[in-house]
Short mmCIF file of C-alpha atoms in Angstrom, two decimals:
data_model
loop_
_atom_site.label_atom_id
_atom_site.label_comp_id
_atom_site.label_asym_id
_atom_site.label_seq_id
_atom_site.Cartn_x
_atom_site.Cartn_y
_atom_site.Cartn_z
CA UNK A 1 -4.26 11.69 15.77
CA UNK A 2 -7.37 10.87 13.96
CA UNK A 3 -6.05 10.81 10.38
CA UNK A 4 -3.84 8.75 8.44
CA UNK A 5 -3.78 10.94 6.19
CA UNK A 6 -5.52 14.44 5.91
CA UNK A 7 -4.90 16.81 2.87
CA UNK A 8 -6.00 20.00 2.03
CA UNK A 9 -5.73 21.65 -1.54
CA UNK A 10 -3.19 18.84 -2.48
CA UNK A 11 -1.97 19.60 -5.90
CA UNK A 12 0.83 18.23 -8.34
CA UNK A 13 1.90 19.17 -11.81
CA UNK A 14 4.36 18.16 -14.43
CA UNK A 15 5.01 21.03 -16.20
CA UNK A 16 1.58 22.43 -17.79
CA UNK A 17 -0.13 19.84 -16.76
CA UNK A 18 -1.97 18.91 -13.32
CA UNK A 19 -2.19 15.39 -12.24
CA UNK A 20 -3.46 16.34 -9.08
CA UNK A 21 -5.67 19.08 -8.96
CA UNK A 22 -6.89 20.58 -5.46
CA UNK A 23 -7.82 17.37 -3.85
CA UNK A 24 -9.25 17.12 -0.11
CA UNK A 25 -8.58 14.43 1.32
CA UNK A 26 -9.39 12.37 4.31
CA UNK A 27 -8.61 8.60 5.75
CA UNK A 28 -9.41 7.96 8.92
CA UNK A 29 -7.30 5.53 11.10
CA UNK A 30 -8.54 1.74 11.42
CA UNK A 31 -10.32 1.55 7.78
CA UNK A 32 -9.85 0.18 4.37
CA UNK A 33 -9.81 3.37 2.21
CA UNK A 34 -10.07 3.06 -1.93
CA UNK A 35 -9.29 5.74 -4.11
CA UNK A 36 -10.85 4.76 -7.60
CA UNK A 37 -10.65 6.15 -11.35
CA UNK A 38 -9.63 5.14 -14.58
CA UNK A 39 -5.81 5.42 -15.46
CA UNK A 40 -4.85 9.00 -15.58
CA UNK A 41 -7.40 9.93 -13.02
CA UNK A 42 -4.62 11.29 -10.60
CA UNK A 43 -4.47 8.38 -8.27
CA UNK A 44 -0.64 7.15 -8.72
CA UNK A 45 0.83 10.75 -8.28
CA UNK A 46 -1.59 10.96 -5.19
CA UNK A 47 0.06 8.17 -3.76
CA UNK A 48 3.57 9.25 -4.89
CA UNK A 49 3.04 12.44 -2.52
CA UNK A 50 1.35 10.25 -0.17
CA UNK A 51 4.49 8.04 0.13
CA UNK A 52 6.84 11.11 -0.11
CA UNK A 53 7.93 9.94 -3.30
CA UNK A 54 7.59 13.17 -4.64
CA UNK A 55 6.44 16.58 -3.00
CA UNK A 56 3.34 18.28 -3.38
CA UNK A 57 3.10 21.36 -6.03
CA UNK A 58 0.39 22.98 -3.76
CA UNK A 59 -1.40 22.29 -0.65
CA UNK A 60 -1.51 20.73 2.69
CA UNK A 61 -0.53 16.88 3.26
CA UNK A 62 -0.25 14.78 6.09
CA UNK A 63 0.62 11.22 7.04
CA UNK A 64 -0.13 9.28 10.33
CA UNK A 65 -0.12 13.14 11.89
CA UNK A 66 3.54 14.13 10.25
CA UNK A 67 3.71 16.76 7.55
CA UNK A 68 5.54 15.75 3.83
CA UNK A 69 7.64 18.86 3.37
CA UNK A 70 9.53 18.14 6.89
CA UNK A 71 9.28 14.54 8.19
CA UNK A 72 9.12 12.49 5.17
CA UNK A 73 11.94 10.27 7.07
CA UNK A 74 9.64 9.44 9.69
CA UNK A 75 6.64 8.55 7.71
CA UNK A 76 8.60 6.09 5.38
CA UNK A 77 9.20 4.44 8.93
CA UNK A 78 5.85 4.27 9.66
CA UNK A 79 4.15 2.90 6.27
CA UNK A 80 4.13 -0.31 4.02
CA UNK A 81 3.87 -0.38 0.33
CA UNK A 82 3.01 -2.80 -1.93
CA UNK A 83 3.64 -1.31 -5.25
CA UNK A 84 1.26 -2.54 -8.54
CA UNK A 85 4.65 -3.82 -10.41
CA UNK A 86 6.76 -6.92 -8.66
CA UNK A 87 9.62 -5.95 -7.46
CA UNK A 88 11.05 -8.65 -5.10
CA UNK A 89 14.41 -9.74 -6.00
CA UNK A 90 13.78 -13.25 -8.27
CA UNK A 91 16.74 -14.61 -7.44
CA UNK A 92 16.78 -15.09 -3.32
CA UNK A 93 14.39 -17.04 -1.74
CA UNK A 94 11.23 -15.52 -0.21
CA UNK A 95 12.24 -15.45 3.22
CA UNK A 96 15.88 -13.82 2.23
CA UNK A 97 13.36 -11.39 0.65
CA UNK A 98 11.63 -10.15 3.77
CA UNK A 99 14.85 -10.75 6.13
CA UNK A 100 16.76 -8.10 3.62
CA UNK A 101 13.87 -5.45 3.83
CA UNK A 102 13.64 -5.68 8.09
CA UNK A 103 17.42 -4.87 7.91
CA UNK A 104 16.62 -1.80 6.18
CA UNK A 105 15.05 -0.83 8.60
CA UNK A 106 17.58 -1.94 11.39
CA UNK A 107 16.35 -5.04 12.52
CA UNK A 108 19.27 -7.27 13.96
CA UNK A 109 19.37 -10.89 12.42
CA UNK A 110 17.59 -13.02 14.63
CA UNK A 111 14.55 -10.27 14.85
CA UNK A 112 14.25 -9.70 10.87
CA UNK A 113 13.89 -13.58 10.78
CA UNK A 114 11.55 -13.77 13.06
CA UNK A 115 9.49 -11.50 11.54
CA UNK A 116 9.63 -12.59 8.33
CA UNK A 117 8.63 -16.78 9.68
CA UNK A 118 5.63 -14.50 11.02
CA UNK A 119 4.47 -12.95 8.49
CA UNK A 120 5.02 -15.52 5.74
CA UNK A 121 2.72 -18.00 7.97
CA UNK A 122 -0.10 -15.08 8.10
CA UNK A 123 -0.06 -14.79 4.81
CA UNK A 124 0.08 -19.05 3.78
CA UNK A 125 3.30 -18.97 2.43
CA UNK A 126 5.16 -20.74 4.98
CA UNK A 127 5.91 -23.85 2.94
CA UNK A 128 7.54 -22.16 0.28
CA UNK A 129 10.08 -19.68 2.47
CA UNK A 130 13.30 -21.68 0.73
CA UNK A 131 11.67 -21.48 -2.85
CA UNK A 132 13.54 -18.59 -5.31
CA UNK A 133 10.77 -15.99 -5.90
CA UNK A 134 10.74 -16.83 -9.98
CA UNK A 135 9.61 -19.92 -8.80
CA UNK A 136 5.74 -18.75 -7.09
CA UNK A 137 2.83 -18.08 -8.55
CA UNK A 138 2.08 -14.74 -9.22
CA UNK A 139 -0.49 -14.64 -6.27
CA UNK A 140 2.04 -16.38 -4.09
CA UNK A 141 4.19 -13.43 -5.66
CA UNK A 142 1.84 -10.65 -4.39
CA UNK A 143 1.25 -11.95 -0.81
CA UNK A 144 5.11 -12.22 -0.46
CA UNK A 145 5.00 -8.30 -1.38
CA UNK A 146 2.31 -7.58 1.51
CA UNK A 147 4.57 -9.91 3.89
CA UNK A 148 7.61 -7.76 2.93
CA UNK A 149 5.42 -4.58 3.39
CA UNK A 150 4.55 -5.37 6.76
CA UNK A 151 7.62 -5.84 8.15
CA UNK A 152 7.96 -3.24 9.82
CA UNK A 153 5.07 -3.18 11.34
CA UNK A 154 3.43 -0.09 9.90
CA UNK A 155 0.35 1.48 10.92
CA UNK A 156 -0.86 2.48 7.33
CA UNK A 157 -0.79 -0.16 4.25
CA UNK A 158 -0.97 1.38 0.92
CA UNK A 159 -1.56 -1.09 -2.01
CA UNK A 160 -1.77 0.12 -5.97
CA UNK A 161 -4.50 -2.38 -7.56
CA UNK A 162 -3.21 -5.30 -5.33
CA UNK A 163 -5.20 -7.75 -7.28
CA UNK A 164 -4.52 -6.61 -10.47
CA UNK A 165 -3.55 -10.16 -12.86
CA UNK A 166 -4.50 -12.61 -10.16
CA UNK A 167 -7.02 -15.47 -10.58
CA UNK A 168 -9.99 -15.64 -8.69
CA UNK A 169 -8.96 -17.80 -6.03
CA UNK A 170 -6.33 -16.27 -5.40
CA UNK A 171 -7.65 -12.61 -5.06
CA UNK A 172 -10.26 -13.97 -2.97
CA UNK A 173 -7.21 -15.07 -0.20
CA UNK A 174 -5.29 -11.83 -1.01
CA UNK A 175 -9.22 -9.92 -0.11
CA UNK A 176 -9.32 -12.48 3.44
CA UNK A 177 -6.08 -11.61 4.59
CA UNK A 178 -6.58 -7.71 3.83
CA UNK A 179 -9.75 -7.93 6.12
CA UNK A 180 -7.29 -10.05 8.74
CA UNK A 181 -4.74 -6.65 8.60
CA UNK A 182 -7.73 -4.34 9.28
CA UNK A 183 -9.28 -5.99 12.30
CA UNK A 184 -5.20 -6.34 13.22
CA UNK A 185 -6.15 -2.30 13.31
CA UNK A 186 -3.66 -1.67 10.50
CA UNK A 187 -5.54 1.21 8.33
CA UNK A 188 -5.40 0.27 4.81
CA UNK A 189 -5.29 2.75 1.50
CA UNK A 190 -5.80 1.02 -1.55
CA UNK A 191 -6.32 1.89 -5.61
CA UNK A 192 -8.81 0.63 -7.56
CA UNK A 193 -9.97 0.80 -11.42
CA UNK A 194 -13.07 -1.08 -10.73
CA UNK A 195 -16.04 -0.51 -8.25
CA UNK A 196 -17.23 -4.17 -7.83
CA UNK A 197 -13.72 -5.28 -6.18
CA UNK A 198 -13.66 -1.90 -3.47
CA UNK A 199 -17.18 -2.64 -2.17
CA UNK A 200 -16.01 -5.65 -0.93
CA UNK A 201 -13.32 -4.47 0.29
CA UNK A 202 -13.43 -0.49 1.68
CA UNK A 203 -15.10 1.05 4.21
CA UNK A 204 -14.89 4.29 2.52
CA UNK A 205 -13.48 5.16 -0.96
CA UNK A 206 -13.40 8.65 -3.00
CA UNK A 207 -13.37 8.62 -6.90
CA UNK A 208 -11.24 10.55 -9.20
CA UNK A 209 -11.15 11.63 -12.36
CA UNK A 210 -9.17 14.04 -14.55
CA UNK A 211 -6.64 14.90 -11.29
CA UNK A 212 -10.10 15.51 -9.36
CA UNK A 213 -12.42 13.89 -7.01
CA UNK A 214 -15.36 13.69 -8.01
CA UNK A 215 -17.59 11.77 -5.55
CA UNK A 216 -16.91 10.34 -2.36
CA UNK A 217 -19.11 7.16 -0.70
CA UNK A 218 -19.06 5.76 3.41
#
């Protein structure tokens, strides 16, 4: 498997009107991968069918080698998402957060808790794993959602505008620990509205507009 995900012709419409429009698409394993454009360029539904949220109109699509149409179990096993809007639950603490999510996913007790002490200390939040999530900071908010994201220990990390609200210090941790996850060989797909903030961060990143891409830079 060289792809995380490969797609070919990938199209989506609601009703008379295409979001998605044809694409081809290609993210290789091991790199940060942006896919930029203005809202109601086509990048949310993109990652909707990406995250088998909801199936492709038209075309080919593939994730971490499994096909949308038939193994859309298996890929949800095998991906984290950190979704643009917060949706922790405010009223446990963080690390009930993350020790809820790893029992979705079958961990026994003593392994989700692990797991989550783990990845709350990679991601600086160790001191406040008693605090009730309306309590943080809304950077301390969005670094929770990558800990809970990464329970699992998925091979592909998608994030939709991960630093969108932050302040500058704290998007500049949220950028340090995204580079920490890629050397960590976790590939990472990201959206963007902005070019400054993706040449920092991707490797490669494709731009959209109007449900097409319409340039693509390495």
């Amino acid at each position: 498997m060289e792809w995380a995900v490969r797609a070919k012709g990938l199209t989506k419409r609601y009703g008379e009107f295409t979001a998605v429009d044809g694409i081809d698409l290609e993210v290789p394993l091991g790199v940060c991968f942006g896919i930029l454009g203005p809202n109601g360029a086509g990048k949310t539904p993109t990652i909707r069918m990406i995250t088998c949220r909801f199936p492709p109109d038209g075309g080919r699509l593939e994730v971490l080698g499994l096909d949308v149409t038939n193994d859309a179990r298996r890929i949800k096993e095998r991906f984290g998402l950190v979704p643009q809007e917060n949706n922790l639950d405010e009223d446990l603490s963080l690390i009930e957060n993350l020790e809820l999510y790893g029992r979705f996913f079958g961990m026994p007790g003593k392994e989700a808790r692990a797991r989550s002490l783990e990845l709350l200390d990679f991601m600086q939040l160790s001191g406040k794993r008693d605090e009730q999530v309306r309590a943080l900071s809304g950077g301390m908010k969005r670094r929770a959602m990558i800990a809970r994201a990464l329970i699992n220990g998925p091979h592909l990390l998608i994030l939709d505008e991960p630093t969108t609200g932050l302040d500058p210090q704290a998007r500049v941790l949220l950028w340090d620990r995204l580079r920490d996850l890629k050397q960590r060989g976790v590939t990472l797909l990201l959206t963007k509205h902005y070019m400054d903030e993706a040449e920092r961060l991707c490797d490669q990143l494709v731009i959209m507009h109007e449900g097409r891409i319409i340039d693509q830079m390495e």
